[in-house]
């Protein structure tokens, strides 16, 4: 498969969303996608990890049901990586090659945080795995939605309703979720050019405005084709 951008297409843009449970990633991805479509006229693809392709969605179902848990966090990292390989090959890279904007709900930072910092897998091993799996297909921008884990877990529980049980990771201890929050903060501090941390403990409209502003500042070329007024409103 070729990854060359066709001559008449703009370069693809890869943006990932990260954060703890119930941080508002899905909500905000849909809002940003609508905004970017209206403002730029570009094709905007929304997707998620684990998942995004039929094979990766099958892995998602298994891993979130806890199938790999008895084998340990490194085995889970391998499952997420297997899903990511299919997702990259069959959705993300082709979309970027065609010039689309790809908005992805979680990506390799989630492996670093969940299986690494919170799950105890050796950082160097995960780094090597990420290098092999992701290669050069790295996000230009990563939006980290930050909020206290208690708030995010309460949101996730409320959404699920009383009838549904927690999935493999929602069922982890509060301490695990606190380590996740620290881990995402550490990733942002280590890669400030790629990452921006947004306060997600605010009303959805306020979070949306902060995200639009960050995109306008960090990816000015993405918006340069859009109307000036709309860009100013977003900032
Ligand atoms: N995982 C991993 O361990 N390693 C990896 O490499 C990868 C993933 C890629 C995926 O599950 C799990 O896989 C995840 C990490 C692990 N852990 N878990 N569980 P998932 O996709 O089902 O879960 P999630 O990524 O945490 O998504 P989520 O729980 O759906 O949260 P969200 O997308 O960030 O939030 P939301 O759906 O937009 O909002 C949640 C609820 O809050 C909903 O009712 C909204 O209406 C509400 N909401 C949203 N924003 C607000 C604000 N601002 N105020 C109030 N209420 C709000």
mmCIF file of C-alpha atoms and ligand atoms in Angstrom:
data_model
loop_
_atom_site.group_PDB
_atom_site.id
_atom_site.type_symbol
_atom_site.label_atom_id
_atom_site.label_comp_id
_atom_site.label_asym_id
_atom_site.label_seq_id
_atom_site.Cartn_x
_atom_site.Cartn_y
_atom_site.Cartn_z
ATOM 1 C CA UNK A 1 0.000 0.000 0.000
ATOM 2 C CA UNK A 2 1.319 3.428 -0.870
ATOM 3 C CA UNK A 3 1.248 6.146 1.747
ATOM 4 C CA UNK A 4 2.042 8.971 -0.693
ATOM 5 C CA UNK A 5 -0.393 11.865 -0.513
ATOM 6 C CA UNK A 6 -2.077 12.440 -3.901
ATOM 7 C CA UNK A 7 -0.836 15.665 -5.493
ATOM 8 C CA UNK A 8 -4.186 17.466 -5.220
ATOM 9 C CA UNK A 9 -4.908 16.382 -1.622
ATOM 10 C CA UNK A 10 -3.736 18.270 1.464
ATOM 11 C CA UNK A 11 -1.481 16.415 3.892
ATOM 12 C CA UNK A 12 -3.275 14.223 6.378
ATOM 13 C CA UNK A 13 -3.462 15.380 9.987
ATOM 14 C CA UNK A 14 -3.428 12.921 12.889
ATOM 15 C CA UNK A 15 -4.887 14.071 16.225
ATOM 16 C CA UNK A 16 -5.320 11.779 19.228
ATOM 17 C CA UNK A 17 -7.393 12.215 22.383
ATOM 18 C CA UNK A 18 -6.232 10.722 25.670
ATOM 19 C CA UNK A 19 -7.224 10.748 29.330
ATOM 20 C CA UNK A 20 -8.842 8.653 32.039
ATOM 21 C CA UNK A 21 -12.274 7.047 32.065
ATOM 22 C CA UNK A 22 -15.208 9.329 31.353
ATOM 23 C CA UNK A 23 -12.964 12.278 30.553
ATOM 24 C CA UNK A 24 -15.223 13.286 27.652
ATOM 25 C CA UNK A 25 -13.073 12.108 24.734
ATOM 26 C CA UNK A 26 -15.936 10.642 22.668
ATOM 27 C CA UNK A 27 -18.086 13.717 23.297
ATOM 28 C CA UNK A 28 -15.343 16.128 22.300
ATOM 29 C CA UNK A 29 -14.146 14.174 19.261
ATOM 30 C CA UNK A 30 -17.627 14.423 17.728
ATOM 31 C CA UNK A 31 -17.747 18.155 18.445
ATOM 32 C CA UNK A 32 -14.278 18.821 17.028
ATOM 33 C CA UNK A 33 -15.043 16.717 13.952
ATOM 34 C CA UNK A 34 -18.177 18.765 13.219
ATOM 35 C CA UNK A 35 -16.239 21.994 13.767
ATOM 36 C CA UNK A 36 -13.384 20.996 11.466
ATOM 37 C CA UNK A 37 -15.724 19.777 8.734
ATOM 38 C CA UNK A 38 -17.634 23.056 8.799
ATOM 39 C CA UNK A 39 -14.538 25.210 9.018
ATOM 40 C CA UNK A 40 -12.172 23.484 6.616
ATOM 41 C CA UNK A 41 -14.361 21.375 4.324
ATOM 42 C CA UNK A 42 -11.810 18.586 4.866
ATOM 43 C CA UNK A 43 -12.684 14.937 5.257
ATOM 44 C CA UNK A 44 -12.593 14.192 8.990
ATOM 45 C CA UNK A 45 -12.422 10.558 10.097
ATOM 46 C CA UNK A 46 -13.303 9.699 13.699
ATOM 47 C CA UNK A 47 -12.098 6.429 15.134
ATOM 48 C CA UNK A 48 -11.081 4.783 18.402
ATOM 49 C CA UNK A 49 -8.685 2.373 20.067
ATOM 50 C CA UNK A 50 -8.844 -0.392 20.677
ATOM 51 C CA UNK A 51 -10.967 -0.757 17.570
ATOM 52 C CA UNK A 52 -11.635 1.170 14.390
ATOM 53 C CA UNK A 53 -11.576 -1.848 12.049
ATOM 54 C CA UNK A 54 -13.545 -5.130 12.251
ATOM 55 C CA UNK A 55 -10.499 -7.152 13.360
ATOM 56 C CA UNK A 56 -9.431 -4.544 15.909
ATOM 57 C CA UNK A 57 -13.005 -4.313 17.227
ATOM 58 C CA UNK A 58 -12.945 -8.083 17.788
ATOM 59 C CA UNK A 59 -9.779 -7.692 19.841
ATOM 60 C CA UNK A 60 -11.452 -4.814 21.729
ATOM 61 C CA UNK A 61 -14.344 -7.027 22.739
ATOM 62 C CA UNK A 62 -12.008 -9.695 24.063
ATOM 63 C CA UNK A 63 -9.590 -7.452 25.898
ATOM 64 C CA UNK A 64 -12.278 -5.294 27.540
ATOM 65 C CA UNK A 65 -14.009 -8.489 28.667
ATOM 66 C CA UNK A 66 -10.771 -9.320 30.496
ATOM 67 C CA UNK A 67 -9.702 -12.278 28.334
ATOM 68 C CA UNK A 68 -6.004 -11.291 28.433
ATOM 69 C CA UNK A 69 -5.958 -10.159 32.082
ATOM 70 C CA UNK A 70 -4.808 -13.535 33.486
ATOM 71 C CA UNK A 71 -1.750 -13.360 31.205
ATOM 72 C CA UNK A 72 -0.610 -10.024 32.640
ATOM 73 C CA UNK A 73 -0.242 -6.438 31.533
ATOM 74 C CA UNK A 74 2.448 -7.126 28.913
ATOM 75 C CA UNK A 75 0.171 -9.641 27.190
ATOM 76 C CA UNK A 76 -2.553 -6.996 27.204
ATOM 77 C CA UNK A 77 -0.092 -4.520 25.651
ATOM 78 C CA UNK A 78 0.497 -7.082 22.887
ATOM 79 C CA UNK A 79 -3.269 -7.396 22.319
ATOM 80 C CA UNK A 80 -3.672 -3.616 22.089
ATOM 81 C CA UNK A 81 -0.691 -3.570 19.717
ATOM 82 C CA UNK A 82 -2.194 -6.265 17.486
ATOM 83 C CA UNK A 83 -5.369 -4.177 17.256
ATOM 84 C CA UNK A 84 -3.293 -1.048 16.565
ATOM 85 C CA UNK A 85 -1.395 -2.705 13.700
ATOM 86 C CA UNK A 86 -4.658 -3.550 11.915
ATOM 87 C CA UNK A 87 -6.107 -0.116 12.681
ATOM 88 C CA UNK A 88 -3.025 1.657 11.321
ATOM 89 C CA UNK A 89 -2.776 -0.507 8.212
ATOM 90 C CA UNK A 90 -6.436 -0.507 7.239
ATOM 91 C CA UNK A 91 -7.827 2.782 8.478
ATOM 92 C CA UNK A 92 -5.407 5.394 9.865
ATOM 93 C CA UNK A 93 -2.621 5.294 7.263
ATOM 94 C CA UNK A 94 -4.945 5.095 4.228
ATOM 95 C CA UNK A 95 -7.023 7.991 5.595
ATOM 96 C CA UNK A 96 -3.921 10.118 6.220
ATOM 97 C CA UNK A 97 -2.566 9.230 2.788
ATOM 98 C CA UNK A 98 -5.789 10.489 1.204
ATOM 99 C CA UNK A 99 -5.389 13.816 3.033
ATOM 100 C CA UNK A 100 -8.018 13.317 5.745
ATOM 101 C CA UNK A 101 -7.959 14.626 9.286
ATOM 102 C CA UNK A 102 -8.018 11.616 11.615
ATOM 103 C CA UNK A 103 -9.351 12.073 15.164
ATOM 104 C CA UNK A 104 -8.592 9.006 17.259
ATOM 105 C CA UNK A 105 -10.031 8.234 20.717
ATOM 106 C CA UNK A 106 -6.929 6.825 22.478
ATOM 107 C CA UNK A 107 -3.688 5.644 20.848
ATOM 108 C CA UNK A 108 -0.241 4.570 22.009
ATOM 109 C CA UNK A 109 -0.164 6.945 25.015
ATOM 110 C CA UNK A 110 -2.910 4.761 26.502
ATOM 111 C CA UNK A 111 -0.588 1.754 26.314
ATOM 112 C CA UNK A 112 2.148 3.782 28.008
ATOM 113 C CA UNK A 113 -0.248 4.892 30.758
ATOM 114 C CA UNK A 114 -2.475 1.830 31.323
ATOM 115 C CA UNK A 115 -0.049 -1.036 30.722
ATOM 116 C CA UNK A 116 3.125 0.924 31.576
ATOM 117 C CA UNK A 117 2.811 3.466 34.367
ATOM 118 C CA UNK A 118 -0.334 2.005 35.956
ATOM 119 C CA UNK A 119 0.097 -1.649 34.911
ATOM 120 C CA UNK A 120 3.794 -2.003 35.713
ATOM 121 C CA UNK A 121 5.167 -3.054 32.304
ATOM 122 C CA UNK A 122 8.762 -1.976 31.761
ATOM 123 C CA UNK A 123 8.916 1.395 30.009
ATOM 124 C CA UNK A 124 11.778 0.362 27.698
ATOM 125 C CA UNK A 125 9.882 -2.720 26.523
ATOM 126 C CA UNK A 126 6.809 -0.619 25.702
ATOM 127 C CA UNK A 127 8.965 1.962 23.962
ATOM 128 C CA UNK A 128 10.455 -0.742 21.725
ATOM 129 C CA UNK A 129 6.987 -2.154 21.013
ATOM 130 C CA UNK A 130 5.640 1.290 20.141
ATOM 131 C CA UNK A 131 8.558 1.932 17.782
ATOM 132 C CA UNK A 132 7.863 -1.289 15.893
ATOM 133 C CA UNK A 133 4.059 -0.995 15.845
ATOM 134 C CA UNK A 134 3.554 2.728 15.272
ATOM 135 C CA UNK A 135 6.713 3.532 13.312
ATOM 136 C CA UNK A 136 6.520 6.985 11.763
ATOM 137 C CA UNK A 137 2.716 7.332 12.095
ATOM 138 C CA UNK A 138 2.763 9.581 15.142
ATOM 139 C CA UNK A 139 0.096 12.109 16.055
ATOM 140 C CA UNK A 140 0.849 15.752 15.250
ATOM 141 C CA UNK A 141 -1.292 16.727 18.235
ATOM 142 C CA UNK A 142 -2.436 14.841 21.327
ATOM 143 C CA UNK A 143 -5.197 16.366 23.424
ATOM 144 C CA UNK A 144 -5.086 15.073 26.986
ATOM 145 C CA UNK A 145 -8.369 15.581 28.845
ATOM 146 C CA UNK A 146 -7.517 15.897 32.517
ATOM 147 C CA UNK A 147 -9.916 15.509 35.427
ATOM 148 C CA UNK A 148 -10.009 13.840 38.856
ATOM 149 C CA UNK A 149 -10.538 10.086 38.390
ATOM 150 C CA UNK A 150 -13.439 10.113 40.848
ATOM 151 C CA UNK A 151 -15.316 12.495 38.535
ATOM 152 C CA UNK A 152 -14.547 10.527 35.365
ATOM 153 C CA UNK A 153 -15.506 7.188 36.909
ATOM 154 C CA UNK A 154 -18.771 8.680 38.199
ATOM 155 C CA UNK A 155 -19.557 9.963 34.699
ATOM 156 C CA UNK A 156 -18.781 6.559 33.160
ATOM 157 C CA UNK A 157 -20.945 4.776 35.765
ATOM 158 C CA UNK A 158 -23.816 7.185 35.225
ATOM 159 C CA UNK A 159 -23.663 6.693 31.481
ATOM 160 C CA UNK A 160 -23.553 2.898 31.797
ATOM 161 C CA UNK A 161 -26.576 2.872 34.114
ATOM 162 C CA UNK A 162 -27.137 0.608 37.068
ATOM 163 C CA UNK A 163 -27.708 -2.492 34.930
ATOM 164 C CA UNK A 164 -24.208 -2.745 33.422
ATOM 165 C CA UNK A 165 -21.037 -3.838 35.174
ATOM 166 C CA UNK A 166 -17.689 -2.101 34.864
ATOM 167 C CA UNK A 167 -15.354 -3.279 32.093
ATOM 168 C CA UNK A 168 -11.811 -4.617 32.608
ATOM 169 C CA UNK A 169 -10.269 -1.185 33.310
ATOM 170 C CA UNK A 170 -13.193 0.636 34.899
ATOM 171 C CA UNK A 171 -13.097 -2.087 37.555
ATOM 172 C CA UNK A 172 -9.514 -1.203 38.583
ATOM 173 C CA UNK A 173 -8.811 0.511 41.930
ATOM 174 C CA UNK A 174 -8.935 4.268 42.422
ATOM 175 C CA UNK A 175 -5.175 4.149 42.995
ATOM 176 C CA UNK A 176 -4.750 2.667 39.474
ATOM 177 C CA UNK A 177 -6.799 5.516 38.013
ATOM 178 C CA UNK A 178 -4.793 8.079 39.964
ATOM 179 C CA UNK A 179 -1.568 6.607 38.541
ATOM 180 C CA UNK A 180 -3.094 6.967 35.077
ATOM 181 C CA UNK A 181 -3.730 10.655 35.620
ATOM 182 C CA UNK A 182 -0.133 11.188 36.732
ATOM 183 C CA UNK A 183 1.104 9.148 33.762
ATOM 184 C CA UNK A 184 -0.761 11.274 31.205
ATOM 185 C CA UNK A 185 0.624 14.399 32.900
ATOM 186 C CA UNK A 186 4.134 12.966 32.670
ATOM 187 C CA UNK A 187 3.702 12.183 28.958
ATOM 188 C CA UNK A 188 2.496 15.749 28.337
ATOM 189 C CA UNK A 189 5.447 17.216 30.221
ATOM 190 C CA UNK A 190 7.920 15.046 28.305
ATOM 191 C CA UNK A 191 6.460 15.903 24.871
ATOM 192 C CA UNK A 192 5.093 19.441 25.132
ATOM 193 C CA UNK A 193 5.294 20.063 21.376
ATOM 194 C CA UNK A 194 2.911 17.187 20.678
ATOM 195 C CA UNK A 195 0.676 17.260 23.762
ATOM 196 C CA UNK A 196 -1.722 19.771 25.231
ATOM 197 C CA UNK A 197 -3.509 19.244 28.546
ATOM 198 C CA UNK A 198 -7.102 20.489 28.736
ATOM 199 C CA UNK A 199 -9.074 20.854 31.976
ATOM 200 C CA UNK A 200 -11.940 18.411 31.413
ATOM 201 C CA UNK A 201 -13.595 19.094 34.778
ATOM 202 C CA UNK A 202 -15.752 21.782 33.213
ATOM 203 C CA UNK A 203 -18.970 22.031 31.228
ATOM 204 C CA UNK A 204 -18.820 20.390 27.756
ATOM 205 C CA UNK A 205 -19.040 23.758 25.974
ATOM 206 C CA UNK A 206 -16.078 25.130 27.931
ATOM 207 C CA UNK A 207 -13.995 22.024 27.185
ATOM 208 C CA UNK A 208 -14.938 22.282 23.513
ATOM 209 C CA UNK A 209 -13.850 25.932 23.374
ATOM 210 C CA UNK A 210 -10.498 25.093 24.990
ATOM 211 C CA UNK A 211 -9.917 22.292 22.476
ATOM 212 C CA UNK A 212 -10.760 24.520 19.497
ATOM 213 C CA UNK A 213 -8.386 27.116 20.817
ATOM 214 C CA UNK A 214 -5.592 24.571 21.249
ATOM 215 C CA UNK A 215 -6.099 23.255 17.710
ATOM 216 C CA UNK A 216 -6.025 26.791 16.302
ATOM 217 C CA UNK A 217 -2.761 27.537 18.107
ATOM 218 C CA UNK A 218 -1.028 24.198 17.558
ATOM 219 C CA UNK A 219 -2.163 23.447 13.997
ATOM 220 C CA UNK A 220 -2.628 26.825 12.305
ATOM 221 C CA UNK A 221 -2.128 25.295 8.839
ATOM 222 C CA UNK A 222 -5.129 23.034 9.367
ATOM 223 C CA UNK A 223 -7.379 26.050 9.825
ATOM 224 C CA UNK A 224 -5.723 28.373 7.339
ATOM 225 C CA UNK A 225 -8.154 27.278 4.604
ATOM 226 C CA UNK A 226 -11.179 28.111 6.783
ATOM 227 C CA UNK A 227 -13.006 31.362 7.356
ATOM 228 C CA UNK A 228 -11.119 33.813 9.505
ATOM 229 C CA UNK A 229 -14.127 34.674 11.667
ATOM 230 C CA UNK A 230 -14.676 31.084 12.647
ATOM 231 C CA UNK A 231 -11.014 30.721 13.592
ATOM 232 C CA UNK A 232 -11.233 33.780 15.768
ATOM 233 C CA UNK A 233 -14.356 32.477 17.464
ATOM 234 C CA UNK A 234 -12.545 29.228 18.202
ATOM 235 C CA UNK A 235 -9.585 30.903 19.910
HETATM 236 N N1 LIG B 1 -6.743 0.827 26.824
HETATM 237 C C1 LIG B 1 -5.553 0.329 27.301
HETATM 238 O O1 LIG B 1 -5.493 -0.139 28.442
HETATM 239 N N2 LIG B 1 -4.455 0.362 26.508
HETATM 240 C C2 LIG B 1 -4.479 0.854 25.253
HETATM 241 O O2 LIG B 1 -3.453 0.849 24.559
HETATM 242 C C3 LIG B 1 -5.731 1.378 24.760
HETATM 243 C C4 LIG B 1 -6.839 1.351 25.575
HETATM 244 C C5 LIG B 1 -5.810 1.938 23.378
HETATM 245 C C6 LIG B 1 -11.076 1.461 26.292
HETATM 246 O O3 LIG B 1 -12.338 1.545 26.815
HETATM 247 C C7 LIG B 1 -10.227 0.947 27.419
HETATM 248 O O4 LIG B 1 -9.049 0.362 26.902
HETATM 249 C C8 LIG B 1 -9.823 2.084 28.289
HETATM 250 C C9 LIG B 1 -8.313 2.074 28.286
HETATM 251 C C10 LIG B 1 -7.942 0.771 27.691
HETATM 252 N N3 LIG B 1 -10.237 1.904 29.604
HETATM 253 N N4 LIG B 1 -11.360 1.673 29.991
HETATM 254 N N5 LIG B 1 -12.382 1.405 30.412
HETATM 255 P P1 LIG B 1 -13.421 2.589 26.400
HETATM 256 O O5 LIG B 1 -13.134 3.135 25.037
HETATM 257 O O6 LIG B 1 -14.753 1.940 26.616
HETATM 258 O O7 LIG B 1 -13.272 3.668 27.565
HETATM 259 P P2 LIG B 1 -12.749 5.137 27.543
HETATM 260 O O8 LIG B 1 -11.753 5.341 26.479
HETATM 261 O O9 LIG B 1 -12.310 5.469 28.912
HETATM 262 O O10 LIG B 1 -14.007 5.972 27.095
HETATM 263 P P3 LIG B 1 -15.229 6.422 27.912
HETATM 264 O O11 LIG B 1 -15.410 5.788 29.244
HETATM 265 O O12 LIG B 1 -16.331 6.231 26.936
HETATM 266 O O13 LIG B 1 -14.948 7.922 28.214
HETATM 267 P P4 LIG B 1 -14.848 9.194 27.279
HETATM 268 O O14 LIG B 1 -14.979 8.853 25.847
HETATM 269 O O15 LIG B 1 -13.617 9.882 27.675
HETATM 270 O O16 LIG B 1 -16.107 10.059 27.745
HETATM 271 P P5 LIG B 1 -17.540 10.320 27.040
HETATM 272 O O17 LIG B 1 -18.110 9.026 26.553
HETATM 273 O O18 LIG B 1 -17.448 11.447 26.111
HETATM 274 O O19 LIG B 1 -18.320 10.839 28.322
HETATM 275 C C11 LIG B 1 -18.627 9.965 29.374
HETATM 276 C C12 LIG B 1 -19.952 10.450 30.025
HETATM 277 O O20 LIG B 1 -19.739 11.736 30.604
HETATM 278 C C13 LIG B 1 -21.105 10.610 29.027
HETATM 279 O O21 LIG B 1 -22.299 10.294 29.661
HETATM 280 C C14 LIG B 1 -21.050 12.094 28.673
HETATM 281 O O22 LIG B 1 -22.296 12.596 28.303
HETATM 282 C C15 LIG B 1 -20.579 12.692 29.985
HETATM 283 N N6 LIG B 1 -19.758 13.899 29.802
HETATM 284 C C16 LIG B 1 -18.853 14.142 28.808
HETATM 285 N N7 LIG B 1 -18.287 15.352 28.982
HETATM 286 C C17 LIG B 1 -18.815 15.868 30.115
HETATM 287 C C18 LIG B 1 -18.594 17.088 30.812
HETATM 288 N N8 LIG B 1 -17.723 18.008 30.378
HETATM 289 N N9 LIG B 1 -19.293 17.299 31.945
HETATM 290 C C19 LIG B 1 -20.180 16.367 32.396
HETATM 291 N N10 LIG B 1 -20.435 15.190 31.777
HETATM 292 C C20 LIG B 1 -19.762 14.942 30.637
#
